[in-house]
Amino acid sequence: MRAFSALLDRLAFTHQRNGKIAHLMQFFAATPDPARGLALAVMTGDLGLRAVTPSMLRALASERIDSQLFALSYDFVGDLAETIALIWPEATVLSDTPLPDLVEELRITPKSGLPALIAKRLDSMSPSERYAYLKLATGGLRVGVSGRLARKALADYGGLPLTEVEEVWHGLTPPYENLFAWAEGGAKPAAAAHAPFRPVMLSTPTDLAALTDLDPADFDAEWKWDGIRVQAVSDCGTRRLYSRTGEDISPAFPDILETLDFEGTIDGELLVRRGDAIAPFGDLQKRLGRKTVSRKLLQSHPAHLRAYDLLVWQGDDLRGLPFLARRAELERAVASVGQPRMDLSPLLAFARWDDLAALRAAPPDSVIEGVMIKRRDSPYLAGRKKGPWFKWKRDPMIVDAVLLYAQRGHGKRSGFYSDFTFGVWDGDSLVPVGKAYFGFTDAELKALDRFVRNNTIETYGPVRALKPTKVVEVAFEGLNRSARHKSGVAMRFPRISRIRDDKPAAEADQLQTLRDMLP
Amino acid sequence: MIDSAALLQVRAEGLFCPAGGFYIDPVRPVEKALITHGHADHARAGHGAVMATAQTLDIMAIRYGNDFTASRQVASGQQQVGDVCVSFHPAGHVLGSAQIALSHKTAGTAVVTGDYSRSPNPACAPFEPVPCDILVTEATFALPVFRHPDASDEITRLLASIAAFPERAHLIGAYALGKAQRIIMLLRHAGWDGPIYIHGALQRLCDYHISQGIPLGDLRPATISRGQKADFAGQIILGPPSAFAATWAQRFPDPVICFASGWMQVRARARQRGVELPLIISDHVDWPDLTRTISELDPSQTWVTHGREDALMRWCELQGRDARPLRLLGYEEEQD
Ligand SMILES: [Zn+2]
Ligand SMILES: [Zn+2]
């Protein structure tokens, strides 16, 4: 438990992805099975221990500490588990109980026995261990370790290809002993699960200049839809819908699972479709991240699968075949399944790159965000290889905005003001419309940082309010309506694409300009 | 019954002793001031006369220039000031820090602790308990959640982090007086005998500590010439917290930002500061030491100067102790 709580202490204050991975790798190297695998499951939320409630903890504390002193402390600390971890009477003897023992006893102890168990454990822990233990027991651990990050750390730890780790991951359960054995030179675990995830093939960005070196006759093209890339799998009665990183999102999409009336693995785009109309990304977002979904939402936001590719069909792995051959199989497959919630992504007719440029410039639907270009002779390859698949995105949306607030960055940007809130004009006042952390060069970062330091009009904790004089060009990929934002709009992937020192603040864009861009 | 009002009163300028005609750590310029220690919120420039320990007077001169007061008097032994007898006793807070004991024929004895600490500190003399009728104590960390860990364990965590990230520089935010030198000494005791790099703002106070017999070892200025960023990989650099808000931190390679303070015990505080490695190292008494000090000295009255007085008042109430909050203003909680 001591090693685990030390790891959590570091992860809690590490913002950089690479820093988190480094901490995890060091932990894996120093911790035996099954503790490291259990720790991993605790962090990714794959070990649901939630029987301990805040009220149970409050009652425990009130037996030991004067209620006024506790209230004053809680008020100052702001987190119940942390307050109890700090205020709990100091242990006379510390014992470093292995994490697996702690997890197991929490799992098997009946609810009535939990308060006594927790008190006994807290009595022999350091404050940092008490904190980790209470977070473990309440299931409230949030240290920014996603499943994806955990898999990356494991792949880096063992020098394994991430795509292969992702492929076997879903068949495995905590404490992942066979995965660690593989990472340490043992045999690769078999993908034991039904309906396994297969690593997804990704594209690299391109533009007209780069394309002119290529022969259009070697390629096919399709629309790139603004949904989320998914993999739909149906295997011996098990049906799964995965995101492109291998997260199982099946529970949120029972309507899609219903349509997977086949044996195979289809790569496609998940969309919300009403009649013939594809809904904007914002509608799909309402369906994401849910454990269950209401009948009402299923009706108001019906999901749809637009098929791009076929990886496995009737037990045959098609990934080694050229795109052209897979496409022919896909067309047959989609037709034979005959489900209205699933259709084929149409191929675009073009002879020259200019033809494709014309199509891209005037897509038939606003939910199209560009075109995908695929080499006809390429097999289905895991990961993002340059060459076989390209994405040629629609030009980003652009708006000129004024910098309003700044905050310092982390890691390599420590000490630089690099996190910006920007706004546009609504009448004669500026309303915040988004935040951007990147897009600028190192030289621009320095210039922006200097601007922040010389133009701060007020500070609120770590936030500096700026004199509204600096205009920046903000590029973004899409715009949603948002009730949570005062401006009523929310940008997707905003970044600072240019610093407009040539523009006075008065000439920045109006909120109405943004509203007009809404789908 | 003690006539406490003759001994100490609260005025806008700070704590006033009518019988002696002086203030203790006044926040505004006054005719005559007794100063507990050199932190800027306790020791201000511009008083008519200042009495303090020799080291505190030196530190004030370093900070404010030789003309920080019209006349200085070094505290030594028992000295009569007006109708009170005054003596200074080590507070264990920073170099030169003292508690001030006042005794008066009829009003009894009061001890004003200033800021104090009872954990071992190789950079200053240890706290000395002084029996008194009235204990006037600080309460910076007066909440039962504050139980400072052993400072050497925090240094062990720092060294573990340096070993784990040899390509990164470790930048430690530490106040220029006391905290910085304590960390340097803790590192020396932990076996770190290589160079430690310091921000220019720490130089003069570090030099002064060395002149007072505190062996800080090999200190070098944390200045980088162009292209030498990588030289700071795996190194320890100390700077005042204010430097972290300025562009200073930008010059080091992928720095691990550390901050040494008692406040680092609370995660939200560490997060607020953007700290990657919080080090819980405090120059103040934590809750157990504060309550232990009151129990040990067993004064008939406990007065609380600044900090989290509500919790300490509650504790005194539970203990059946006579206590009162002075709610002195002008002392920054960040100065710890
Ligand atoms: Zn102080
Ligand atoms: Zn103070």
CSV table of N, CA, C and O in Angstrom, one decimal, chain A residues 321-412:
chain,number,residue,atom,x,y,z
A,321,LEU,N,-6.0,-8.4,-47.0
A,321,LEU,CA,-6.4,-8.1,-48.3
A,321,LEU,C,-6.3,-6.7,-48.7
A,321,LEU,O,-6.3,-5.8,-47.8
A,322,PRO,N,-6.1,-6.3,-50.0
A,322,PRO,CA,-6.1,-4.9,-50.4
A,322,PRO,C,-7.4,-4.2,-50.1
A,322,PRO,O,-8.5,-4.9,-50.1
A,323,PHE,N,-7.4,-2.9,-50.0
A,323,PHE,CA,-8.6,-2.2,-49.7
A,323,PHE,C,-9.7,-2.5,-50.7
A,323,PHE,O,-10.9,-2.7,-50.4
A,324,LEU,N,-9.4,-2.6,-52.0
A,324,LEU,CA,-10.3,-2.8,-53.1
A,324,LEU,C,-11.1,-4.1,-52.8
A,324,LEU,O,-12.3,-4.1,-52.9
A,325,ALA,N,-10.4,-5.2,-52.4
A,325,ALA,CA,-11.1,-6.4,-52.2
A,325,ALA,C,-11.9,-6.4,-50.9
A,325,ALA,O,-13.0,-6.9,-50.9
A,326,ARG,N,-11.4,-5.7,-49.9
A,326,ARG,CA,-12.2,-5.6,-48.6
A,326,ARG,C,-13.5,-4.8,-48.9
A,326,ARG,O,-14.5,-5.1,-48.4
A,327,ARG,N,-13.3,-3.8,-49.7
A,327,ARG,CA,-14.4,-2.9,-50.0
A,327,ARG,C,-15.6,-3.7,-50.7
A,327,ARG,O,-16.7,-3.6,-50.4
A,328,ALA,N,-15.2,-4.6,-51.6
A,328,ALA,CA,-16.2,-5.4,-52.3
A,328,ALA,C,-16.9,-6.3,-51.3
A,328,ALA,O,-18.1,-6.5,-51.3
A,329,GLU,N,-16.1,-6.9,-50.4
A,329,GLU,CA,-16.7,-7.7,-49.3
A,329,GLU,C,-17.6,-6.9,-48.5
A,329,GLU,O,-18.7,-7.4,-48.1
A,330,LEU,N,-17.2,-5.7,-48.2
A,330,LEU,CA,-18.0,-4.8,-47.3
A,330,LEU,C,-19.3,-4.5,-47.9
A,330,LEU,O,-20.4,-4.6,-47.3
A,331,GLU,N,-19.3,-4.2,-49.2
A,331,GLU,CA,-20.6,-3.9,-49.9
A,331,GLU,C,-21.5,-5.1,-49.9
A,331,GLU,O,-22.7,-4.9,-49.6
A,332,ARG,N,-21.0,-6.3,-50.1
A,332,ARG,CA,-21.8,-7.5,-50.0
A,332,ARG,C,-22.4,-7.7,-48.6
A,332,ARG,O,-23.5,-7.9,-48.4
A,333,ALA,N,-21.5,-7.5,-47.6
A,333,ALA,CA,-21.8,-7.7,-46.3
A,333,ALA,C,-22.9,-6.8,-45.8
A,333,ALA,O,-24.0,-7.2,-45.2
A,334,VAL,N,-22.8,-5.5,-46.1
A,334,VAL,CA,-23.8,-4.5,-45.6
A,334,VAL,C,-25.1,-4.8,-46.3
A,334,VAL,O,-26.2,-4.8,-45.6
A,335,ALA,N,-25.1,-5.2,-47.5
A,335,ALA,CA,-26.3,-5.5,-48.2
A,335,ALA,C,-27.0,-6.7,-47.6
A,335,ALA,O,-28.2,-6.8,-47.4
A,336,SER,N,-26.2,-7.7,-47.3
A,336,SER,CA,-26.8,-9.0,-46.8
A,336,SER,C,-27.3,-8.8,-45.4
A,336,SER,O,-28.3,-9.4,-45.0
A,337,VAL,N,-26.8,-7.9,-44.6
A,337,VAL,CA,-27.3,-7.7,-43.2
A,337,VAL,C,-28.6,-6.9,-43.3
A,337,VAL,O,-29.6,-7.2,-42.6
A,338,GLY,N,-28.7,-5.9,-44.2
A,338,GLY,CA,-29.9,-5.3,-44.5
A,338,GLY,C,-30.5,-4.6,-43.3
A,338,GLY,O,-31.7,-4.6,-43.1
A,339,GLN,N,-29.7,-3.9,-42.5
A,339,GLN,CA,-30.3,-3.2,-41.4
A,339,GLN,C,-30.3,-1.7,-41.7
A,339,GLN,O,-29.4,-1.1,-42.1
A,340,PRO,N,-31.5,-1.0,-41.4
A,340,PRO,CA,-31.6,0.4,-41.7
A,340,PRO,C,-30.6,1.3,-40.9
A,340,PRO,O,-30.3,2.4,-41.3
A,341,ARG,N,-30.2,0.8,-39.7
A,341,ARG,CA,-29.3,1.6,-38.9
A,341,ARG,C,-27.8,1.5,-39.3
A,341,ARG,O,-26.9,2.0,-38.7
A,342,MET,N,-27.6,0.7,-40.4
A,342,MET,CA,-26.2,0.6,-40.9
A,342,MET,C,-26.2,0.8,-42.4
A,342,MET,O,-27.1,0.2,-43.1
A,343,ASP,N,-25.4,1.6,-42.9
A,343,ASP,CA,-25.2,1.8,-44.3
A,343,ASP,C,-23.8,1.9,-44.7
A,343,ASP,O,-22.9,1.9,-43.9
A,344,LEU,N,-23.6,2.0,-46.0
A,344,LEU,CA,-22.3,2.0,-46.6
A,344,LEU,C,-21.8,3.5,-46.8
A,344,LEU,O,-22.6,4.3,-47.3
A,345,SER,N,-20.6,3.7,-46.5
A,345,SER,CA,-20.0,5.0,-46.8
A,345,SER,C,-19.7,5.1,-48.3
A,345,SER,O,-19.0,4.2,-48.8
A,346,PRO,N,-20.4,6.0,-49.0
A,346,PRO,CA,-20.2,5.9,-50.5
A,346,PRO,C,-18.8,6.3,-50.9
A,346,PRO,O,-18.2,7.1,-50.3
A,347,LEU,N,-18.3,5.7,-52.0
A,347,LEU,CA,-17.1,6.1,-52.6
A,347,LEU,C,-17.4,7.3,-53.5
A,347,LEU,O,-18.4,7.5,-54.1
A,348,LEU,N,-16.4,8.2,-53.6
A,348,LEU,CA,-16.5,9.4,-54.4
A,348,LEU,C,-15.9,9.2,-55.8
A,348,LEU,O,-14.9,8.6,-55.9
A,349,ALA,N,-16.6,9.8,-56.8
A,349,ALA,CA,-16.1,9.7,-58.1
A,349,ALA,C,-15.1,10.8,-58.4
A,349,ALA,O,-15.5,12.0,-58.3
A,350,PHE,N,-13.9,10.5,-58.8
A,350,PHE,CA,-13.0,11.6,-59.1
A,350,PHE,C,-11.9,11.0,-60.1
A,350,PHE,O,-11.5,9.9,-59.9
A,351,ALA,N,-11.4,11.8,-61.0
A,351,ALA,CA,-10.4,11.4,-61.9
A,351,ALA,C,-9.1,12.1,-61.6
A,351,ALA,O,-8.0,11.6,-61.7
A,352,ARG,N,-9.2,13.4,-61.2
A,352,ARG,CA,-8.1,14.2,-60.9
A,352,ARG,C,-8.2,14.7,-59.4
A,352,ARG,O,-9.3,14.8,-58.9
A,353,TRP,N,-7.1,15.1,-58.8
A,353,TRP,CA,-7.1,15.6,-57.5
A,353,TRP,C,-8.0,16.9,-57.4
A,353,TRP,O,-8.7,17.2,-56.4
A,354,ASP,N,-8.0,17.6,-58.5
A,354,ASP,CA,-8.8,18.8,-58.6
A,354,ASP,C,-10.3,18.5,-58.4
A,354,ASP,O,-11.1,19.3,-57.8
A,355,ASP,N,-10.7,17.4,-59.0
A,355,ASP,CA,-12.1,17.0,-58.9
A,355,ASP,C,-12.4,16.8,-57.4
A,355,ASP,O,-13.5,17.2,-56.9
A,356,LEU,N,-11.5,16.1,-56.7
A,356,LEU,CA,-11.7,15.8,-55.3
A,356,LEU,C,-11.7,17.1,-54.5
A,356,LEU,O,-12.5,17.3,-53.6
A,357,ALA,N,-10.8,18.0,-54.9
A,357,ALA,CA,-10.8,19.3,-54.2
A,357,ALA,C,-12.1,20.0,-54.3
A,357,ALA,O,-12.6,20.7,-53.4
A,358,ALA,N,-12.8,19.9,-55.5
A,358,ALA,CA,-14.0,20.6,-55.7
A,358,ALA,C,-15.1,19.9,-54.9
A,358,ALA,O,-15.9,20.6,-54.3
A,359,LEU,N,-15.1,18.6,-54.8
A,359,LEU,CA,-16.1,17.9,-53.9
A,359,LEU,C,-15.9,18.3,-52.4
A,359,LEU,O,-16.8,18.6,-51.7
A,360,ARG,N,-14.6,18.4,-52.0
A,360,ARG,CA,-14.3,18.7,-50.7
A,360,ARG,C,-14.7,20.1,-50.3
A,360,ARG,O,-15.2,20.4,-49.2
A,361,ALA,N,-14.6,21.0,-51.3
A,361,ALA,CA,-15.0,22.4,-51.1
A,361,ALA,C,-16.5,22.6,-50.9
A,361,ALA,O,-16.9,23.6,-50.3
A,362,ALA,N,-17.3,21.7,-51.5
A,362,ALA,CA,-18.7,21.9,-51.4
A,362,ALA,C,-19.4,20.6,-51.0
A,362,ALA,O,-20.1,19.9,-51.8
A,363,PRO,N,-19.2,20.1,-49.8
A,363,PRO,CA,-19.8,18.8,-49.4
A,363,PRO,C,-21.3,18.9,-49.4
A,363,PRO,O,-21.8,19.9,-49.1
A,364,PRO,N,-22.0,17.7,-49.7
A,364,PRO,CA,-23.4,17.7,-49.7
A,364,PRO,C,-24.1,17.8,-48.3
A,364,PRO,O,-25.3,18.0,-48.2
A,365,ASP,N,-23.3,17.7,-47.2
A,365,ASP,CA,-23.8,17.7,-45.9
A,365,ASP,C,-22.9,18.5,-45.0
A,365,ASP,O,-21.7,18.4,-45.1
A,366,SER,N,-23.5,19.2,-44.0
A,366,SER,CA,-22.6,20.0,-43.1
A,366,SER,C,-21.9,19.2,-42.1
A,366,SER,O,-21.0,19.6,-41.4
A,367,VAL,N,-22.3,17.9,-41.9
A,367,VAL,CA,-21.6,17.0,-41.0
A,367,VAL,C,-20.4,16.3,-41.6
A,367,VAL,O,-19.7,15.5,-40.9
A,368,ILE,N,-20.1,16.7,-42.8
A,368,ILE,CA,-18.9,16.2,-43.4
A,368,ILE,C,-17.7,17.1,-43.1
A,368,ILE,O,-17.8,18.3,-43.2
A,369,GLU,N,-16.6,16.5,-42.6
A,369,GLU,CA,-15.5,17.4,-42.2
A,369,GLU,C,-14.3,17.2,-43.2
A,369,GLU,O,-13.2,17.6,-42.8
A,370,GLY,N,-14.5,16.6,-44.3
A,370,GLY,CA,-13.4,16.5,-45.3
A,370,GLY,C,-13.5,15.2,-46.0
A,370,GLY,O,-14.6,14.6,-46.1
A,371,VAL,N,-12.4,14.8,-46.6
A,371,VAL,CA,-12.4,13.5,-47.4
A,371,VAL,C,-11.3,12.6,-46.9
A,371,VAL,O,-10.3,13.1,-46.4
A,372,MET,N,-11.6,11.3,-47.0
A,372,MET,CA,-10.6,10.3,-46.7
A,372,MET,C,-10.1,9.7,-48.0
A,372,MET,O,-10.9,9.5,-48.9
A,373,ILE,N,-8.8,9.5,-48.1
A,373,ILE,CA,-8.2,9.0,-49.3
A,373,ILE,C,-7.5,7.7,-49.0
A,373,ILE,O,-6.6,7.7,-48.1
A,374,LYS,N,-7.8,6.6,-49.7
A,374,LYS,CA,-7.3,5.3,-49.3
A,374,LYS,C,-6.7,4.6,-50.5
A,374,LYS,O,-7.3,4.5,-51.5
A,375,ARG,N,-5.5,4.1,-50.3
A,375,ARG,CA,-4.8,3.4,-51.3
A,375,ARG,C,-5.5,2.1,-51.6
A,375,ARG,O,-5.8,1.3,-50.7
A,376,ARG,N,-5.8,1.8,-52.9
A,376,ARG,CA,-6.5,0.7,-53.3
A,376,ARG,C,-5.8,-0.7,-52.9
A,376,ARG,O,-6.5,-1.7,-52.7
A,377,ASP,N,-4.5,-0.7,-53.0
A,377,ASP,CA,-3.8,-1.9,-52.8
A,377,ASP,C,-3.3,-2.1,-51.3
A,377,ASP,O,-2.5,-3.1,-51.1
A,378,SER,N,-3.8,-1.3,-50.4
A,378,SER,CA,-3.2,-1.4,-49.1
A,378,SER,C,-4.0,-2.3,-48.2
A,378,SER,O,-5.2,-2.3,-48.1
A,379,PRO,N,-3.2,-3.2,-47.4
A,379,PRO,CA,-3.9,-4.0,-46.4
A,379,PRO,C,-4.4,-3.1,-45.3
A,379,PRO,O,-4.0,-1.9,-45.2
A,380,TYR,N,-5.1,-3.6,-44.3
A,380,TYR,CA,-5.6,-2.9,-43.2
A,380,TYR,C,-4.5,-3.0,-42.1
A,380,TYR,O,-4.2,-4.0,-41.5
A,381,LEU,N,-3.8,-1.9,-41.9
A,381,LEU,CA,-2.7,-1.8,-41.0
A,381,LEU,C,-3.0,-1.1,-39.7
A,381,LEU,O,-3.6,-0.1,-39.7
A,382,ALA,N,-2.5,-1.7,-38.6
A,382,ALA,CA,-2.8,-1.1,-37.3
A,382,ALA,C,-2.0,0.2,-37.2
A,382,ALA,O,-0.8,0.3,-37.6
A,383,GLY,N,-2.6,1.2,-36.6
A,383,GLY,CA,-1.9,2.5,-36.3
A,383,GLY,C,-1.9,3.5,-37.4
A,383,GLY,O,-2.7,3.4,-38.3
A,384,ARG,N,-1.1,4.5,-37.2
A,384,ARG,CA,-1.1,5.6,-38.1
A,384,ARG,C,0.1,5.6,-39.0
A,384,ARG,O,1.2,6.2,-38.7
A,385,LYS,N,0.1,4.8,-40.1
A,385,LYS,CA,1.2,4.8,-41.0
A,385,LYS,C,1.0,5.8,-42.1
A,385,LYS,O,-0.1,6.0,-42.6
A,386,LYS,N,2.1,6.4,-42.5
A,386,LYS,CA,2.0,7.5,-43.5
A,386,LYS,C,2.0,6.8,-44.9
A,386,LYS,O,2.9,6.0,-45.2
A,387,GLY,N,1.1,7.1,-45.7
A,387,GLY,CA,1.1,6.5,-47.1
A,387,GLY,C,-0.2,5.9,-47.5
A,387,GLY,O,-0.8,6.3,-48.5
A,388,PRO,N,-0.7,4.9,-46.8
A,388,PRO,CA,-1.9,4.2,-47.3
A,388,PRO,C,-3.2,5.0,-47.2
A,388,PRO,O,-4.0,5.0,-48.1
A,389,TRP,N,-3.3,5.7,-46.0
A,389,TRP,CA,-4.6,6.4,-45.8
A,389,TRP,C,-4.3,7.9,-45.5
A,389,TRP,O,-3.4,8.2,-44.7
A,390,PHE,N,-5.0,8.8,-46.1
A,390,PHE,CA,-4.9,10.2,-45.8
A,390,PHE,C,-6.2,10.8,-45.4
A,390,PHE,O,-7.3,10.4,-45.9
A,391,LYS,N,-6.1,11.8,-44.6
A,391,LYS,CA,-7.3,12.6,-44.4
A,391,LYS,C,-7.0,14.0,-44.9
A,391,LYS,O,-6.0,14.6,-44.7
A,392,TRP,N,-8.0,14.5,-45.7
A,392,TRP,CA,-7.8,15.9,-46.2
A,392,TRP,C,-9.0,16.7,-45.7
A,392,TRP,O,-10.1,16.6,-46.2
A,393,LYS,N,-8.8,17.3,-44.6
A,393,LYS,CA,-9.9,17.9,-43.8
A,393,LYS,C,-10.3,19.2,-44.5
A,393,LYS,O,-9.5,20.0,-45.1
A,394,ARG,N,-11.6,19.5,-44.4
A,394,ARG,CA,-12.1,20.8,-44.7
A,394,ARG,C,-11.3,21.9,-44.0
A,394,ARG,O,-10.8,21.6,-42.9
A,395,ASP,N,-11.2,23.0,-44.6
A,395,ASP,CA,-10.4,24.1,-43.9
A,395,ASP,C,-11.1,24.4,-42.5
A,395,ASP,O,-12.3,24.4,-42.4
A,396,PRO,N,-10.3,24.6,-41.5
A,396,PRO,CA,-10.9,24.9,-40.2
A,396,PRO,C,-11.7,26.2,-40.2
A,396,PRO,O,-11.5,27.0,-41.1
A,397,MET,N,-12.6,26.3,-39.3
A,397,MET,CA,-13.3,27.5,-39.1
A,397,MET,C,-12.4,28.5,-38.4
A,397,MET,O,-11.6,28.1,-37.6
A,398,ILE,N,-12.6,29.7,-38.7
A,398,ILE,CA,-11.6,30.7,-38.2
A,398,ILE,C,-12.4,31.9,-37.6
A,398,ILE,O,-13.4,32.4,-38.2
A,399,VAL,N,-11.9,32.5,-36.5
A,399,VAL,CA,-12.5,33.7,-36.0
A,399,VAL,C,-11.4,34.5,-35.3
A,399,VAL,O,-10.4,34.0,-34.9
A,400,ASP,N,-11.5,35.8,-35.4
A,400,ASP,CA,-10.6,36.6,-34.7
A,400,ASP,C,-11.1,37.0,-33.3
A,400,ASP,O,-12.3,37.5,-33.2
A,401,ALA,N,-10.4,36.7,-32.3
A,401,ALA,CA,-10.9,36.9,-30.9
A,401,ALA,C,-9.8,37.7,-30.1
A,401,ALA,O,-8.7,37.8,-30.5
A,402,VAL,N,-10.3,38.1,-28.9
A,402,VAL,CA,-9.4,38.9,-28.1
A,402,VAL,C,-9.1,38.1,-26.8
A,402,VAL,O,-9.9,37.4,-26.2
A,403,LEU,N,-7.8,38.1,-26.4
A,403,LEU,CA,-7.4,37.4,-25.2
A,403,LEU,C,-8.0,38.1,-24.0
A,403,LEU,O,-7.8,39.3,-23.8
A,404,LEU,N,-8.6,37.3,-23.1
A,404,LEU,CA,-9.2,37.8,-21.9
A,404,LEU,C,-8.5,37.4,-20.6
A,404,LEU,O,-8.3,38.2,-19.7
A,405,TYR,N,-8.2,36.1,-20.5
A,405,TYR,CA,-7.5,35.6,-19.3
A,405,TYR,C,-6.4,34.7,-19.7
A,405,TYR,O,-6.4,34.1,-20.8
A,406,ALA,N,-5.5,34.5,-18.7
A,406,ALA,CA,-4.3,33.6,-19.0
A,406,ALA,C,-4.0,32.9,-17.7
A,406,ALA,O,-4.2,33.4,-16.6
A,407,GLN,N,-3.5,31.7,-17.9
A,407,GLN,CA,-3.0,30.9,-16.8
A,407,GLN,C,-1.7,30.2,-17.1
A,407,GLN,O,-1.5,30.0,-18.3
A,408,ARG,N,-0.9,29.9,-16.1
A,408,ARG,CA,0.4,29.3,-16.5
A,408,ARG,C,0.2,27.9,-16.8
A,408,ARG,O,-0.7,27.2,-16.4
A,409,GLY,N,1.1,27.4,-17.7
A,409,GLY,CA,1.1,26.0,-18.1
A,409,GLY,C,1.8,25.1,-17.2
A,409,GLY,O,2.3,25.5,-16.2
A,410,HIS,N,2.0,23.8,-17.6
A,410,HIS,CA,2.7,22.9,-16.8
A,410,HIS,C,3.8,22.3,-17.5
A,410,HIS,O,3.9,22.4,-18.7
A,411,GLY,N,4.7,21.5,-16.8
A,411,GLY,CA,5.7,20.8,-17.4
A,411,GLY,C,6.7,21.7,-18.2
A,411,GLY,O,7.2,22.6,-17.7
A,412,LYS,N,6.9,21.4,-19.5
A,412,LYS,CA,7.8,22.2,-20.3
A,412,LYS,C,7.4,23.6,-20.4
A,412,LYS,O,8.2,24.5,-20.6
